[in-house]
PDB file of C-alpha atoms in Angstrom:
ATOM      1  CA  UNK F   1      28.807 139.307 133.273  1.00  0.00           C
ATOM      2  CA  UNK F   2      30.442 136.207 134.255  1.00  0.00           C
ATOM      3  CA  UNK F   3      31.768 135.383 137.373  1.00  0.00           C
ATOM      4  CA  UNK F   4      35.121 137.498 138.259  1.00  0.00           C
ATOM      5  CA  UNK F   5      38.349 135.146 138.537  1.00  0.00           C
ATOM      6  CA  UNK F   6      41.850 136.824 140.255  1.00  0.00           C
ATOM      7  CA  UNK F   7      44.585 135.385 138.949  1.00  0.00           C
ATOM      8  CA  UNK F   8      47.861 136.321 141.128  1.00  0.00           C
ATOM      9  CA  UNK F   9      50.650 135.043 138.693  1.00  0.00           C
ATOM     10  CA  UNK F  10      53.776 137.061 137.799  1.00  0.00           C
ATOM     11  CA  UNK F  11      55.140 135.104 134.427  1.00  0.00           C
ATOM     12  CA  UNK F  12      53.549 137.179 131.677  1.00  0.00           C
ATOM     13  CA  UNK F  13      52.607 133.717 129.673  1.00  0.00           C
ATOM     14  CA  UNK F  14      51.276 132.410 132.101  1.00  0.00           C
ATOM     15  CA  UNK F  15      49.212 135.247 133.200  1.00  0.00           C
ATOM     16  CA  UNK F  16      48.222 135.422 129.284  1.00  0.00           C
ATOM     17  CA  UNK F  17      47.300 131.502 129.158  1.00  0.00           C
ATOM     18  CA  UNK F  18      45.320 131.452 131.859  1.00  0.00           C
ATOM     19  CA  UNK F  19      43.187 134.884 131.032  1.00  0.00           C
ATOM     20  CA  UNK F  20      42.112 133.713 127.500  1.00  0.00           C
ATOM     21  CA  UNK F  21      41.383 130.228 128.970  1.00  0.00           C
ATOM     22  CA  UNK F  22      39.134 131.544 131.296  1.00  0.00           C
ATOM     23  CA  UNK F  23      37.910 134.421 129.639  1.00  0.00           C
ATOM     24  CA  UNK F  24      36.505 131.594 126.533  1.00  0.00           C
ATOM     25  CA  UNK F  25      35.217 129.918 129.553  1.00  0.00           C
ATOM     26  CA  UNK F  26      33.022 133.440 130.203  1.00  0.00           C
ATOM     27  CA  UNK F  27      34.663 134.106 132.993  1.00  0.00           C
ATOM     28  CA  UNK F  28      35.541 137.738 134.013  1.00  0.00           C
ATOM     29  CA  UNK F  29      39.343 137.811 134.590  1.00  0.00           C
ATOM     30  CA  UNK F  30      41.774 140.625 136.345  1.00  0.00           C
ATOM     31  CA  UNK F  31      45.284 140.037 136.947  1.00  0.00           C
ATOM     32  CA  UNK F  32      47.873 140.815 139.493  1.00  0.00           C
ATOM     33  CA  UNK F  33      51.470 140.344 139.282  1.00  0.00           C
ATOM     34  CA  UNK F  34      52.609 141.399 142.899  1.00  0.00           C
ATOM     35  CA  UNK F  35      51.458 140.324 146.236  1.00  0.00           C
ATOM     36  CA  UNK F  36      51.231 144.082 147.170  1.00  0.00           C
ATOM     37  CA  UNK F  37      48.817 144.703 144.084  1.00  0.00           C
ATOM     38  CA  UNK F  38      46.450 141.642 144.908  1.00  0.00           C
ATOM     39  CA  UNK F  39      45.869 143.086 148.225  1.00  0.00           C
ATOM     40  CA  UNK F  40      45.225 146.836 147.703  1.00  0.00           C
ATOM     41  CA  UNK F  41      42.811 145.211 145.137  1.00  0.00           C
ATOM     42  CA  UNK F  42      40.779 142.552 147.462  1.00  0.00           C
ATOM     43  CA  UNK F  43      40.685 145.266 150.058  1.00  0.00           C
ATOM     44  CA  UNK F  44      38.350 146.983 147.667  1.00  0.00           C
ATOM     45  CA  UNK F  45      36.594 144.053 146.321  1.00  0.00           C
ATOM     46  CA  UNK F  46      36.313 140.559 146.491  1.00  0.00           C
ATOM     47  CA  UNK F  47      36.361 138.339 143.140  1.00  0.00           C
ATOM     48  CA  UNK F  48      34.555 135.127 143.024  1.00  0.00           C
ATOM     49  CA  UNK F  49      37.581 132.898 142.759  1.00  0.00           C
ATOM     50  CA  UNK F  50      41.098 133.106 142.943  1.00  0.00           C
ATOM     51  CA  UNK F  51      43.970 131.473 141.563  1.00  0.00           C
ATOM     52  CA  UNK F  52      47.076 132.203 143.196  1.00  0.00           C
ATOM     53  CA  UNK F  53      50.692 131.687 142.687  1.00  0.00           C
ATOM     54  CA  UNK F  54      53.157 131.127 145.886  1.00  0.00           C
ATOM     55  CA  UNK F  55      56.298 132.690 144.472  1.00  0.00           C
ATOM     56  CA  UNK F  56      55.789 136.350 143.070  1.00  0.00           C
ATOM     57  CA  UNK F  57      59.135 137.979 142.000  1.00  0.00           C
ATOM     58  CA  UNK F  58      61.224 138.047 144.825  1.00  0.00           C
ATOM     59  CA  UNK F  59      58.866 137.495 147.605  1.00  0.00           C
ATOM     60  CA  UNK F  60      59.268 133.469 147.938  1.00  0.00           C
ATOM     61  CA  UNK F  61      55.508 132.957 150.214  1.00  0.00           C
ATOM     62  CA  UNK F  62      53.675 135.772 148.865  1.00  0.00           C
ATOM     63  CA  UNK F  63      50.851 133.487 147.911  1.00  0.00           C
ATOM     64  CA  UNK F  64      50.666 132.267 151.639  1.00  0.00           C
ATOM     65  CA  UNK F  65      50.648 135.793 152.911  1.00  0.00           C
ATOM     66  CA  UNK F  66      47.539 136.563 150.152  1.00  0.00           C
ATOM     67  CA  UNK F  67      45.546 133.470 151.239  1.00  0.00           C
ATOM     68  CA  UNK F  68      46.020 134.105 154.743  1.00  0.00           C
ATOM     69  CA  UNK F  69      44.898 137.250 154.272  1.00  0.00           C
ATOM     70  CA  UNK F  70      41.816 136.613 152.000  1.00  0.00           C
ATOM     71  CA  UNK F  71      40.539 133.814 154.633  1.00  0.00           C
ATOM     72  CA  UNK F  72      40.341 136.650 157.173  1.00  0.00           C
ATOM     73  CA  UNK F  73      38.265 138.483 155.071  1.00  0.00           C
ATOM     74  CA  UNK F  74      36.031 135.292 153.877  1.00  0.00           C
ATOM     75  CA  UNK F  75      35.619 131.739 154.699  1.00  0.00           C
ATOM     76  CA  UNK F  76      33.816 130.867 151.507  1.00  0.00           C
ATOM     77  CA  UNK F  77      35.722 132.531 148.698  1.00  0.00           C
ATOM     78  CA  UNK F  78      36.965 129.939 146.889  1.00  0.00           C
ATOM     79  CA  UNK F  79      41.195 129.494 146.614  1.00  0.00           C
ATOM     80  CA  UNK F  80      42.895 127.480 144.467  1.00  0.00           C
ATOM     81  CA  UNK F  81      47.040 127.168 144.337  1.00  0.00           C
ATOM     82  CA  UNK F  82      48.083 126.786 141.026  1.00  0.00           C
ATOM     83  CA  UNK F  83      52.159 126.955 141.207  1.00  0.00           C
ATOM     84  CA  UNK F  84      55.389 124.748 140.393  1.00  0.00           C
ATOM     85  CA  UNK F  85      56.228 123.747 144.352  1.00  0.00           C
ATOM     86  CA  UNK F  86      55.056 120.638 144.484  1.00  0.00           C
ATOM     87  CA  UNK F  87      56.631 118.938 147.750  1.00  0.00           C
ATOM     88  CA  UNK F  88      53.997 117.396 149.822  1.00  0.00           C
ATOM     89  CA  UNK F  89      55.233 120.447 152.711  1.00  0.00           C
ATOM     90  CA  UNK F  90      53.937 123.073 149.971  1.00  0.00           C
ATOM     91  CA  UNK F  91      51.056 121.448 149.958  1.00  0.00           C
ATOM     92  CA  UNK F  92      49.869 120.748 153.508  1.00  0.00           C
ATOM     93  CA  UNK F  93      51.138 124.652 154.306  1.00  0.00           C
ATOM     94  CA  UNK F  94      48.771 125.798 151.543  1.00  0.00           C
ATOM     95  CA  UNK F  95      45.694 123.285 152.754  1.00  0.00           C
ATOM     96  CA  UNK F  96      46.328 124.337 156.246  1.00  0.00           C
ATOM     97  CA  UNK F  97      46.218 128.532 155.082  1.00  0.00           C
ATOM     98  CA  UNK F  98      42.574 127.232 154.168  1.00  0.00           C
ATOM     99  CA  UNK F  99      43.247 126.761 150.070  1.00  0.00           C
ATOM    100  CA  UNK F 100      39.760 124.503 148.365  1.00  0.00           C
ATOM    101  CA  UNK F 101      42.034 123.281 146.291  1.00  0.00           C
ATOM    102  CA  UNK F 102      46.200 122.807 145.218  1.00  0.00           C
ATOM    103  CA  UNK F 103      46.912 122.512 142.024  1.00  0.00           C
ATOM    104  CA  UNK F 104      50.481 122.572 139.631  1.00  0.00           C
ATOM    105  CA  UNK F 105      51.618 124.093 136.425  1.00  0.00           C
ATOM    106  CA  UNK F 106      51.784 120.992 134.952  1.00  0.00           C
ATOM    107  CA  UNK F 107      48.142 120.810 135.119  1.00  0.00           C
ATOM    108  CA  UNK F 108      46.270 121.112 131.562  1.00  0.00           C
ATOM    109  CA  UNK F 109      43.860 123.904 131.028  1.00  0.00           C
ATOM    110  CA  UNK F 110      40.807 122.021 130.735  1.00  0.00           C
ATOM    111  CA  UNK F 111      41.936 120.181 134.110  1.00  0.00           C
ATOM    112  CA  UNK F 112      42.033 123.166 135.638  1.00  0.00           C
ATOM    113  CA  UNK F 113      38.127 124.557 134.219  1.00  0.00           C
ATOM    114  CA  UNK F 114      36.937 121.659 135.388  1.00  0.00           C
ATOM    115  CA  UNK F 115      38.360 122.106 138.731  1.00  0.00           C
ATOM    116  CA  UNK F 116      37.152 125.947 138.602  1.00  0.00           C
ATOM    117  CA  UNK F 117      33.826 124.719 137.588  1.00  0.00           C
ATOM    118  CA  UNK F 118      33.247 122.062 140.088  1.00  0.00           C
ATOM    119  CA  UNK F 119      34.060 125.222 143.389  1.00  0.00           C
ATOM    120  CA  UNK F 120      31.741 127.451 142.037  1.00  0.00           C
ATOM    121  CA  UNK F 121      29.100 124.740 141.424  1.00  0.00           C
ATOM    122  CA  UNK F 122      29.291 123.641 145.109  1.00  0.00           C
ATOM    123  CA  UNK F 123      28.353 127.610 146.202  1.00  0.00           C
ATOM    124  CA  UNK F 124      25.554 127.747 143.906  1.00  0.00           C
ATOM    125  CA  UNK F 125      23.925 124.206 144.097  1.00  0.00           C
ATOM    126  CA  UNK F 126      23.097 125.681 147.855  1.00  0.00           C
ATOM    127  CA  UNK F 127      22.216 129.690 146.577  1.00  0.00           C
ATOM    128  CA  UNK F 128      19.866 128.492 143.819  1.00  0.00           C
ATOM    129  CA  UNK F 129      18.079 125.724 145.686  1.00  0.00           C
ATOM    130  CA  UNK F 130      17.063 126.609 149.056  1.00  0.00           C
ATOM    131  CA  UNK F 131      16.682 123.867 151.480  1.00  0.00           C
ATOM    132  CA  UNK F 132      13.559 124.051 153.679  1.00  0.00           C
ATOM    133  CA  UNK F 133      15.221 121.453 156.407  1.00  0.00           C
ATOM    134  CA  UNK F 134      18.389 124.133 156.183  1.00  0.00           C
ATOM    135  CA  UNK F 135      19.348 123.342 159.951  1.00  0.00           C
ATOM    136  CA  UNK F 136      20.340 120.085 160.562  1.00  0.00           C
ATOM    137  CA  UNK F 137      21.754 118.951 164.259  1.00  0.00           C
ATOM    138  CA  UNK F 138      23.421 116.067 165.110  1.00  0.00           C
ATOM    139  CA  UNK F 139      24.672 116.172 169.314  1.00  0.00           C
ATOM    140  CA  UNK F 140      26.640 119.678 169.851  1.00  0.00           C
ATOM    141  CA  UNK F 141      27.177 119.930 166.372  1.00  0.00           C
ATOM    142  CA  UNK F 142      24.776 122.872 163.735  1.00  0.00           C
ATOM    143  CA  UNK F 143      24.482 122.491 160.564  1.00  0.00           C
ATOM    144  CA  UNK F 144      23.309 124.957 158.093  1.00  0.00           C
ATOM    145  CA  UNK F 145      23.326 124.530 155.038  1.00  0.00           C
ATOM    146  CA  UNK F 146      21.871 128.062 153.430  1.00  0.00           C
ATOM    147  CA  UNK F 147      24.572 129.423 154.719  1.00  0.00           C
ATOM    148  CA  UNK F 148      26.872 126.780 154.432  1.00  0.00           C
ATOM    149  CA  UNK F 149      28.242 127.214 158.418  1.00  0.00           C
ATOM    150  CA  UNK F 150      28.927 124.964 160.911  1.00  0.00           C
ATOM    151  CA  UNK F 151      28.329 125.638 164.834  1.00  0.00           C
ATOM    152  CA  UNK F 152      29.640 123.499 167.559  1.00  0.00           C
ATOM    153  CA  UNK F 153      28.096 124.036 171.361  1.00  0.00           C
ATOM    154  CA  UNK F 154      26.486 126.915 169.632  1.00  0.00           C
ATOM    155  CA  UNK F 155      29.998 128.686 168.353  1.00  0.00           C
ATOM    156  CA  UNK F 156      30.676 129.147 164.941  1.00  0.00           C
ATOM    157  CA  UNK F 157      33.524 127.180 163.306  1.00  0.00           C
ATOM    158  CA  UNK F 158      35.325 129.439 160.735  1.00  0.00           C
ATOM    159  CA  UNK F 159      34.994 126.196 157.834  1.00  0.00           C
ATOM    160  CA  UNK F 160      36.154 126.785 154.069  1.00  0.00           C
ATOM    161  CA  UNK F 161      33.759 125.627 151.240  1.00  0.00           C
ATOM    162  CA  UNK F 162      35.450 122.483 150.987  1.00  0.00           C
ATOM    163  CA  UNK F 163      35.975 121.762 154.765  1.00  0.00           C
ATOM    164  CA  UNK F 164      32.257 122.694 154.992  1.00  0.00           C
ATOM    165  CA  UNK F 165      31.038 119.944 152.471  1.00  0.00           C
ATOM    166  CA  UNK F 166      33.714 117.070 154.064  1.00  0.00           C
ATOM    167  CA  UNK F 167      31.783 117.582 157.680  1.00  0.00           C
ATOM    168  CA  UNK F 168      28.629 117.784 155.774  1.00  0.00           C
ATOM    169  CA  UNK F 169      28.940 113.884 154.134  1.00  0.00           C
ATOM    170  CA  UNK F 170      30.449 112.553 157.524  1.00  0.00           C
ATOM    171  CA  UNK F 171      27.751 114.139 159.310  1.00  0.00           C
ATOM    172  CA  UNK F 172      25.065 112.378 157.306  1.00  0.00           C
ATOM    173  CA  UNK F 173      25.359 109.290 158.100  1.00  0.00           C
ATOM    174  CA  UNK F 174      26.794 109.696 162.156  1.00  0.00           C
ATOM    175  CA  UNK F 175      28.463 106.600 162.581  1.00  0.00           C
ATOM    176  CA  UNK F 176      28.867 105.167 159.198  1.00  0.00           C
ATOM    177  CA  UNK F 177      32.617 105.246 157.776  1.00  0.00           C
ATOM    178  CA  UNK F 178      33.155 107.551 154.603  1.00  0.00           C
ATOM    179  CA  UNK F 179      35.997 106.512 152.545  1.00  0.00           C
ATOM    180  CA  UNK F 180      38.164 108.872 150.907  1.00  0.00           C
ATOM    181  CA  UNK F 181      36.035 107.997 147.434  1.00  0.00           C
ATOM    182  CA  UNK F 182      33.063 109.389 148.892  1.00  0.00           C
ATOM    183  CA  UNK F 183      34.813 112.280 150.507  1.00  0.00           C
ATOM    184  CA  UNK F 184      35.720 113.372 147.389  1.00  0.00           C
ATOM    185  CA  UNK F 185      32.697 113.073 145.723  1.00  0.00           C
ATOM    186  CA  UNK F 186      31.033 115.612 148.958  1.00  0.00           C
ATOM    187  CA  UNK F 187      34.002 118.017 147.815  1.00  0.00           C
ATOM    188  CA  UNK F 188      32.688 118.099 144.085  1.00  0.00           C
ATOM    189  CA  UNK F 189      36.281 118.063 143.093  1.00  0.00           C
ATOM    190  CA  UNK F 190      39.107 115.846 141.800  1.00  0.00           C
ATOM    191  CA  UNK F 191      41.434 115.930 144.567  1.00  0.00           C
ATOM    192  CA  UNK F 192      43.687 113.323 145.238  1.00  0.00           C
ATOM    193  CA  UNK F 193      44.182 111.302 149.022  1.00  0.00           C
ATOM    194  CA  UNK F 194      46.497 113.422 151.031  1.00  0.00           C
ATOM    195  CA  UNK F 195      44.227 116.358 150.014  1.00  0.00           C
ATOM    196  CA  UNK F 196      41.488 115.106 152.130  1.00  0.00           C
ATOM    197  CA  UNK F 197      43.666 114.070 154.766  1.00  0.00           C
ATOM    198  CA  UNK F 198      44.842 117.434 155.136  1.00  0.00           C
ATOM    199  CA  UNK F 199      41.736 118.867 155.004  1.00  0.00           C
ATOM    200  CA  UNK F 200      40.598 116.188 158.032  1.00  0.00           C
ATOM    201  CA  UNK F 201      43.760 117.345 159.667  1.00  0.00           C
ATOM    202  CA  UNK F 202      42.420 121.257 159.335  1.00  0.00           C
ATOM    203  CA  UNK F 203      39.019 120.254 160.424  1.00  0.00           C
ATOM    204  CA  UNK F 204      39.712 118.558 164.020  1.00  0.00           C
ATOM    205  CA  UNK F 205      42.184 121.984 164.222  1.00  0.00           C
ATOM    206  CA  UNK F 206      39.272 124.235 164.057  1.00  0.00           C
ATOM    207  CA  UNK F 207      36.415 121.954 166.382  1.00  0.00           C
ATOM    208  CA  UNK F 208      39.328 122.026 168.581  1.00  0.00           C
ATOM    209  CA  UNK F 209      39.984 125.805 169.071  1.00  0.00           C
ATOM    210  CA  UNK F 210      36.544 125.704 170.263  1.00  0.00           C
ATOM    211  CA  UNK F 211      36.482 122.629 172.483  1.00  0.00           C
ATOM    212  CA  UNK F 212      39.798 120.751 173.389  1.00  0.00           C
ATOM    213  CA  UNK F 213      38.133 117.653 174.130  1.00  0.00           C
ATOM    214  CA  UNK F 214      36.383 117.373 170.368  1.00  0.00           C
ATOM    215  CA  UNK F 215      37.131 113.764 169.185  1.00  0.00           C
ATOM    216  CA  UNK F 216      34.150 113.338 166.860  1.00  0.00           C
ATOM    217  CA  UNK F 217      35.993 112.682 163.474  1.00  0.00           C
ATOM    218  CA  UNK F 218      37.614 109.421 163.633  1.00  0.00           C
ATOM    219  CA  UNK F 219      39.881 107.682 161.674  1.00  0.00           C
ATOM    220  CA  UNK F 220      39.207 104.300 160.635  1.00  0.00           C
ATOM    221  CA  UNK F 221      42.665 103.126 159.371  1.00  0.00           C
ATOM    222  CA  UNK F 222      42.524 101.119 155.878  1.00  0.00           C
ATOM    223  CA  UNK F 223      38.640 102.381 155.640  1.00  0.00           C
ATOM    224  CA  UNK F 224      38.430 106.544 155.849  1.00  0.00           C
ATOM    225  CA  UNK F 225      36.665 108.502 158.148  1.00  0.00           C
ATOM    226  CA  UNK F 226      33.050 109.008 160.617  1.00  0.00           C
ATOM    227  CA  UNK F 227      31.460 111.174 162.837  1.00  0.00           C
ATOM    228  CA  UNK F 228      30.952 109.964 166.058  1.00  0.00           C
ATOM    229  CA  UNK F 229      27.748 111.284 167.499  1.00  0.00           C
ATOM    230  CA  UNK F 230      28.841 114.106 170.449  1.00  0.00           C
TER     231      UNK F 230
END
């Protein structure tokens, strides 16, 4: 059986176009129209990947609420936003809920595979090839990547896939500036520039919740971004 997709969409067209898309893909699909159906479902059991609508009938952020909810449950399940808001405040809020990826309708179907494709190949890369130098330290900062988790002065910070992989590339090269290019590459996605500055944004967030002082990520305007050795 193929890898189990959620979609949470509630425009029965849509819902259809995206299950026989994915389901040609081999994908296992199951579908949710409501937000109150999704999660009775993912209390139960975790998919592999969902896709998730922000409007759902006449609940407005139900697809905030969800992905809030899911990240509680897991850092690394993969999210993707596939909706019609596309104002740059949508965006950030969804990025900031801890979303891999945000996405719109417009967006063709084999677009959107490939985007599918390119999450789940970033968990598995890691699963099927175990790395015997898994633990990689650089100042206050753990890395491992089996696990794909990050600690900082020995306390764990709660990192999505794709935040995970962003601190991973700056972190390889401690003092050497990534540009956004590169950053993208580390992500194994197509996402566009004020995706990964969001996802910077998130980053700092989280290393700061643990220590208020954390500067290590800067900004090197007109360039991108590099880890500072702590």
């Amino acid at each position: 059986m193929g890898k189990r997709i959620a979609v949470v969409e509630d425009e029965p067209l849509l819902q259809q176009n995206y299950s026989m898309a994915l389901k040609k893909s081999g994908y296992e699909v199951v579908v949710y129209e409501t937000k109150q159906e999704a999660e009775k479902a993912f209390a139960n059991r975790l998919p592999d990947l969902v896709l998730l609508d922000i409007g759902l009938g006449n609940e407005q952020e139900a697809g905030f609420e969800i992905c809030r909810s899911l990240r509680q449950k897991s850092t690394q399940l993969p999210i993707i936003f596939l909706t019609a808001l596309d104002s740059d405040l949508d965006i950030i809020s969804g990025l900031r809920l801890g979303a891999d990826d945000y996405l719109t309708k417009d967006i063709s179907l084999p677009h959107l595979l490939a985007r599918i494709s390119a999450l789940f190949r970033r968990l598995d890369s890691l699963q099927t090839s175990p790395n015997a130098n898994a633990i990689h330290e650089v100042g206050s900062l753990e890395i491992d990547n089996e696990r794909l988790s990050v600690k900082w002065n020995g306390q764990l910070v709660d990192l999505t896939v794709s935040e995970f992989w962003i601190v991973n590339a700056l972190v390889s090269r401690p003092g050497h500036v990534k540009n956004r290019e590169q950053l993208m590459q580390a992500v194994k996605a197509v996402v566009d520039d004020s995706t990964i500055t969001s996802h910077i944004k998130r980053i700092r967030q989280k290393f700061q919740r643990i220590d208020q002082t954390f500067d290590s990520i800067e900004t090197v305007y007109g360039m991108g971004y590099r880890w500072n050795q702590a």
